[in-house]
Amino acid sequence: MFWGVFDGHSGWTTSATLRESLISYVARELNDTYKAAKSTAPDPKAIDLAIKTGFNRLDHEIVYRSVEKVFKASSKAVAAELLQPALSGSCALLSFYDSKSKLLRVACTGDSRAVLGRRSVSGKWMATALSEDQTGSNPREVARMRKEHPGEDNVIRHGRVLGGLEPSRAFGDAVYKWSREVAGKLRQSFFGRNPSPLLKTPPYVTAEPIITTTKVEPDKGDFLVLATDGLWEMLTNEEVVGLVGHAWSKIFGSHGKPLPVEHTRDDGPGGQKTPIRLQQWGIDPEAKDRFTVKDKNVATHLVRNALGGTNDEQVCALLTLPAPFSRRYRDDLTVQVIFFGNGEQTGEVTLNLEATAEQDAPKAKL
């Protein structure tokens, strides 16, 4: 089973391409890997390699194969359509769950985040990060890029790749991947902008994901939250897990009581941002009446509490701000919550029908 979120930037076309194609690219590689293993389970490293190959092949199609097609194009209009997914960019967070082995793999390219919620022996929930925010502020990513581009002091500048792009891994974003020669030919023949004067040894950005593997324990109530960075700019890992546990168990009231979650010193993999919007909005993170439970859809419940929770006026204000002005106050928000059942049957996906709108029904509203 696959679940994923795709967070686009500088346009929507790259994320749309990932939505349509990434799972099929990865599934094709996994199919070949499982077939080669025959009766035995594939080596874990082979599975990880298959996922990485699927990511890299799709990005190669987006960034480099598009250029080959463009030079055969008959018009600038055709060229523009072919190049759009390469010129914009997108992060990708894809999870692959084997319901038989109970192994959950999370492949992350960019700064979306996956967090596992699990009930501890105390009855409270524990939050474990299953991915790492890959940005120019992550020391491990900075070290990797400086090693790959020795002598280039500006490879990370002000926490961004060449001073411009925040994610250090992404699909598309071809201006950080094309050579000066290719970019110049495209600009001369069709359109485009001059490469950054800091561009010396591209590519600087890769779509290859970092993969983690976790054994899911359904009997402990395990659930998975996948979300774009817009959610994590507003809520901590523990707050997100506590809010899901709060909504699920409903053992606490909606006002004045702490979330049923254990606070840990270590969030797991490094690189996670702290929620920056609370300071911007002037909200006390220790306020006891921040959160509420109003929604049957848990993802909607998380979005509501990220935007203001009990403060309905703030929620409405943040939702009604028009683009691009809204970007100053909030990022795009995409959230998925997956609960791992503890039934005897495996491989079954069950919708929360009460919280799922029919095709012609109105969408969930905040």
mmCIF file of N, CA and C in Angstrom, residues 3-69:
data_model
loop_
_atom_site.group_PDB
_atom_site.id
_atom_site.type_symbol
_atom_site.label_atom_id
_atom_site.label_comp_id
_atom_site.label_asym_id
_atom_site.label_seq_id
_atom_site.Cartn_x
_atom_site.Cartn_y
_atom_site.Cartn_z
ATOM 1 N N TRP A 3 0.956 5.617 0.330
ATOM 2 C CA TRP A 3 0.344 6.909 0.622
ATOM 3 C C TRP A 3 1.403 7.978 0.393
ATOM 4 N N GLY A 4 0.997 9.142 -0.069
ATOM 5 C CA GLY A 4 1.998 10.172 -0.323
ATOM 6 C C GLY A 4 1.424 11.572 -0.303
ATOM 7 N N VAL A 5 2.290 12.550 -0.066
ATOM 8 C CA VAL A 5 1.944 13.968 -0.201
ATOM 9 C C VAL A 5 3.041 14.627 -1.031
ATOM 10 N N PHE A 6 2.632 15.570 -1.873
ATOM 11 C CA PHE A 6 3.548 16.221 -2.807
ATOM 12 C C PHE A 6 3.357 17.724 -2.700
ATOM 13 N N ASP A 7 4.404 18.414 -2.295
ATOM 14 C CA ASP A 7 4.337 19.848 -2.001
ATOM 15 C C ASP A 7 5.089 20.627 -3.075
ATOM 16 N N GLY A 8 4.344 21.269 -3.968
ATOM 17 C CA GLY A 8 4.954 21.996 -5.073
ATOM 18 C C GLY A 8 5.417 23.386 -4.685
ATOM 19 N N HIS A 9 6.350 23.917 -5.464
ATOM 20 C CA HIS A 9 6.791 25.306 -5.308
ATOM 21 C C HIS A 9 7.152 25.852 -6.683
ATOM 22 N N SER A 10 7.076 27.152 -6.816
ATOM 23 C CA SER A 10 7.317 27.833 -8.099
ATOM 24 C C SER A 10 6.384 27.312 -9.183
ATOM 25 N N GLY A 11 5.190 26.921 -8.791
ATOM 26 C CA GLY A 11 4.221 26.390 -9.743
ATOM 27 C C GLY A 11 3.689 25.041 -9.282
ATOM 28 N N TRP A 12 2.650 24.573 -9.974
ATOM 29 C CA TRP A 12 1.957 23.357 -9.550
ATOM 30 C C TRP A 12 2.256 22.143 -10.433
ATOM 31 N N THR A 13 2.943 22.341 -11.551
ATOM 32 C CA THR A 13 3.024 21.273 -12.544
ATOM 33 C C THR A 13 3.898 20.094 -12.101
ATOM 34 N N THR A 14 4.946 20.346 -11.328
ATOM 35 C CA THR A 14 5.787 19.235 -10.874
ATOM 36 C C THR A 14 5.024 18.357 -9.892
ATOM 37 N N SER A 15 4.357 18.956 -8.922
ATOM 38 C CA SER A 15 3.604 18.166 -7.947
ATOM 39 C C SER A 15 2.478 17.395 -8.623
ATOM 40 N N ALA A 16 1.864 17.986 -9.652
ATOM 41 C CA ALA A 16 0.816 17.276 -10.389
ATOM 42 C C ALA A 16 1.394 16.061 -11.107
ATOM 43 N N THR A 17 2.597 16.201 -11.648
ATOM 44 C CA THR A 17 3.260 15.072 -12.307
ATOM 45 C C THR A 17 3.557 13.960 -11.306
ATOM 46 N N LEU A 18 4.005 14.325 -10.114
ATOM 47 C CA LEU A 18 4.276 13.319 -9.081
ATOM 48 C C LEU A 18 2.996 12.617 -8.661
ATOM 49 N N ARG A 19 1.945 13.372 -8.510
ATOM 50 C CA ARG A 19 0.660 12.782 -8.121
ATOM 51 C C ARG A 19 0.220 11.722 -9.130
ATOM 52 N N GLU A 20 0.455 12.001 -10.410
ATOM 53 C CA GLU A 20 0.009 11.089 -11.454
ATOM 54 C C GLU A 20 0.971 9.927 -11.681
ATOM 55 N N SER A 21 2.265 10.112 -11.416
ATOM 56 C CA SER A 21 3.249 9.146 -11.922
ATOM 57 C C SER A 21 4.170 8.506 -10.893
ATOM 58 N N LEU A 22 4.419 9.140 -9.741
ATOM 59 C CA LEU A 22 5.481 8.640 -8.863
ATOM 60 C C LEU A 22 5.201 7.226 -8.356
ATOM 61 N N ILE A 23 3.986 6.965 -7.913
ATOM 62 C CA ILE A 23 3.686 5.635 -7.380
ATOM 63 C C ILE A 23 3.876 4.566 -8.450
ATOM 64 N N SER A 24 3.461 4.842 -9.675
ATOM 65 C CA SER A 24 3.618 3.846 -10.737
ATOM 66 C C SER A 24 5.092 3.602 -11.052
ATOM 67 N N TYR A 25 5.914 4.643 -11.013
ATOM 68 C CA TYR A 25 7.354 4.464 -11.242
ATOM 69 C C TYR A 25 7.970 3.598 -10.144
ATOM 70 N N VAL A 26 7.612 3.872 -8.897
ATOM 71 C CA VAL A 26 8.156 3.096 -7.780
ATOM 72 C C VAL A 26 7.611 1.669 -7.801
ATOM 73 N N ALA A 27 6.322 1.520 -8.068
ATOM 74 C CA ALA A 27 5.711 0.186 -8.092
ATOM 75 C C ALA A 27 6.336 -0.691 -9.168
ATOM 76 N N ARG A 28 6.679 -0.096 -10.303
ATOM 77 C CA ARG A 28 7.312 -0.861 -11.380
ATOM 78 C C ARG A 28 8.670 -1.414 -10.926
ATOM 79 N N GLU A 29 9.446 -0.575 -10.251
ATOM 80 C CA GLU A 29 10.751 -1.028 -9.767
ATOM 81 C C GLU A 29 10.601 -2.087 -8.675
ATOM 82 N N LEU A 30 9.637 -1.899 -7.789
ATOM 83 C CA LEU A 30 9.406 -2.881 -6.731
ATOM 84 C C LEU A 30 8.929 -4.208 -7.309
ATOM 85 N N ASN A 31 8.083 -4.147 -8.326
ATOM 86 C CA ASN A 31 7.594 -5.364 -8.967
ATOM 87 C C ASN A 31 8.760 -6.187 -9.523
ATOM 88 N N ASP A 32 9.696 -5.516 -10.190
ATOM 89 C CA ASP A 32 10.868 -6.213 -10.730
ATOM 90 C C ASP A 32 11.718 -6.807 -9.605
ATOM 91 N N THR A 33 11.829 -6.074 -8.504
ATOM 92 C CA THR A 33 12.641 -6.544 -7.379
ATOM 93 C C THR A 33 12.028 -7.767 -6.720
ATOM 94 N N TYR A 34 10.706 -7.742 -6.514
ATOM 95 C CA TYR A 34 10.041 -8.884 -5.889
ATOM 96 C C TYR A 34 10.040 -10.096 -6.814
ATOM 97 N N LYS A 35 9.903 -9.866 -8.116
ATOM 98 C CA LYS A 35 9.958 -10.986 -9.068
ATOM 99 C C LYS A 35 11.332 -11.644 -9.064
ATOM 100 N N ALA A 36 12.371 -10.832 -8.992
ATOM 101 C CA ALA A 36 13.738 -11.366 -8.997
ATOM 102 C C ALA A 36 14.025 -12.195 -7.750
ATOM 103 N N ALA A 37 13.364 -11.855 -6.639
ATOM 104 C CA ALA A 37 13.574 -12.587 -5.391
ATOM 105 C C ALA A 37 12.858 -13.930 -5.381
ATOM 106 N N LYS A 38 11.889 -14.116 -6.292
ATOM 107 C CA LYS A 38 11.122 -15.359 -6.438
ATOM 108 C C LYS A 38 10.402 -15.708 -5.139
ATOM 109 N N SER A 39 10.739 -16.833 -4.520
ATOM 110 C CA SER A 39 9.954 -17.311 -3.383
ATOM 111 C C SER A 39 10.317 -16.627 -2.073
ATOM 112 N N THR A 40 11.492 -16.031 -1.998
ATOM 113 C CA THR A 40 11.915 -15.380 -0.760
ATOM 114 C C THR A 40 11.647 -13.880 -0.827
ATOM 115 N N ALA A 41 11.597 -13.266 0.339
ATOM 116 C CA ALA A 41 11.425 -11.813 0.381
ATOM 117 C C ALA A 41 12.703 -11.142 -0.099
ATOM 118 N N PRO A 42 12.590 -10.037 -0.831
ATOM 119 C CA PRO A 42 13.793 -9.343 -1.309
ATOM 120 C C PRO A 42 14.632 -8.825 -0.147
ATOM 121 N N ASP A 43 15.905 -8.660 -0.398
ATOM 122 C CA ASP A 43 16.789 -8.049 0.584
ATOM 123 C C ASP A 43 16.311 -6.622 0.859
ATOM 124 N N PRO A 44 16.303 -6.193 2.120
ATOM 125 C CA PRO A 44 15.842 -4.829 2.433
ATOM 126 C C PRO A 44 16.559 -3.750 1.632
ATOM 127 N N LYS A 45 17.857 -3.937 1.404
ATOM 128 C CA LYS A 45 18.602 -2.951 0.617
ATOM 129 C C LYS A 45 18.106 -2.905 -0.820
ATOM 130 N N ALA A 46 17.683 -4.056 -1.351
ATOM 131 C CA ALA A 46 17.164 -4.098 -2.716
ATOM 132 C C ALA A 46 15.837 -3.350 -2.816
ATOM 133 N N ILE A 47 15.025 -3.457 -1.774
ATOM 134 C CA ILE A 47 13.751 -2.730 -1.765
ATOM 135 C C ILE A 47 14.009 -1.229 -1.723
ATOM 136 N N ASP A 48 14.913 -0.803 -0.855
ATOM 137 C CA ASP A 48 15.252 0.625 -0.778
ATOM 138 C C ASP A 48 15.795 1.126 -2.109
ATOM 139 N N LEU A 49 16.651 0.319 -2.743
ATOM 140 C CA LEU A 49 17.220 0.715 -4.031
ATOM 141 C C LEU A 49 16.135 0.852 -5.088
ATOM 142 N N ALA A 50 15.153 -0.039 -5.064
ATOM 143 C CA ALA A 50 14.057 0.043 -6.029
ATOM 144 C C ALA A 50 13.278 1.341 -5.865
ATOM 145 N N ILE A 51 13.021 1.728 -4.622
ATOM 146 C CA ILE A 51 12.292 2.977 -4.371
ATOM 147 C C ILE A 51 13.111 4.168 -4.854
ATOM 148 N N LYS A 52 14.394 4.183 -4.526
ATOM 149 C CA LYS A 52 15.258 5.282 -4.972
ATOM 150 C C LYS A 52 15.328 5.346 -6.496
ATOM 151 N N THR A 53 15.398 4.186 -7.141
ATOM 152 C CA THR A 53 15.459 4.155 -8.601
ATOM 153 C C THR A 53 14.193 4.735 -9.210
ATOM 154 N N GLY A 54 13.037 4.401 -8.630
ATOM 155 C CA GLY A 54 11.783 4.967 -9.121
ATOM 156 C C GLY A 54 11.758 6.479 -9.015
ATOM 157 N N PHE A 55 12.221 7.008 -7.882
ATOM 158 C CA PHE A 55 12.295 8.463 -7.703
ATOM 159 C C PHE A 55 13.220 9.085 -8.747
ATOM 160 N N ASN A 56 14.417 8.541 -8.866
ATOM 161 C CA ASN A 56 15.421 9.135 -9.759
ATOM 162 C C ASN A 56 15.016 9.055 -11.225
ATOM 163 N N ARG A 57 14.387 7.960 -11.623
ATOM 164 C CA ARG A 57 13.987 7.822 -13.024
ATOM 165 C C ARG A 57 12.895 8.822 -13.393
ATOM 166 N N LEU A 58 11.964 9.038 -12.495
ATOM 167 C CA LEU A 58 10.923 10.022 -12.799
ATOM 168 C C LEU A 58 11.524 11.421 -12.878
ATOM 169 N N ASP A 59 12.428 11.759 -11.968
ATOM 170 C CA ASP A 59 13.039 13.088 -12.026
ATOM 171 C C ASP A 59 13.865 13.259 -13.294
ATOM 172 N N HIS A 60 14.544 12.202 -13.720
ATOM 173 C CA HIS A 60 15.312 12.279 -14.969
ATOM 174 C C HIS A 60 14.375 12.534 -16.145
ATOM 175 N N GLU A 61 13.224 11.900 -16.123
ATOM 176 C CA GLU A 61 12.228 12.121 -17.182
ATOM 177 C C GLU A 61 11.760 13.571 -17.176
ATOM 178 N N ILE A 62 11.531 14.115 -15.985
ATOM 179 C CA ILE A 62 11.031 15.483 -15.859
ATOM 180 C C ILE A 62 12.083 16.504 -16.290
ATOM 181 N N VAL A 63 13.312 16.332 -15.831
ATOM 182 C CA VAL A 63 14.340 17.370 -15.979
ATOM 183 C C VAL A 63 15.130 17.247 -17.276
ATOM 184 N N TYR A 64 15.482 16.035 -17.658
ATOM 185 C CA TYR A 64 16.405 15.863 -18.788
ATOM 186 C C TYR A 64 15.723 15.373 -20.065
ATOM 187 N N ARG A 65 14.810 14.422 -19.947
ATOM 188 C CA ARG A 65 14.105 13.956 -21.143
ATOM 189 C C ARG A 65 13.252 15.068 -21.732
ATOM 190 N N SER A 66 12.742 15.944 -20.892
ATOM 191 C CA SER A 66 11.934 17.057 -21.396
ATOM 192 C C SER A 66 12.760 17.964 -22.301
ATOM 193 N N VAL A 67 14.041 18.138 -21.982
ATOM 194 C CA VAL A 67 14.913 18.979 -22.811
ATOM 195 C C VAL A 67 15.090 18.360 -24.194
ATOM 196 N N GLU A 68 15.282 17.048 -24.232
ATOM 197 C CA GLU A 68 15.417 16.366 -25.518
ATOM 198 C C GLU A 68 14.170 16.572 -26.372
ATOM 199 N N LYS A 69 13.010 16.501 -25.732
ATOM 200 C CA LYS A 69 11.756 16.681 -26.469
ATOM 201 C C LYS A 69 11.578 18.130 -26.917
#
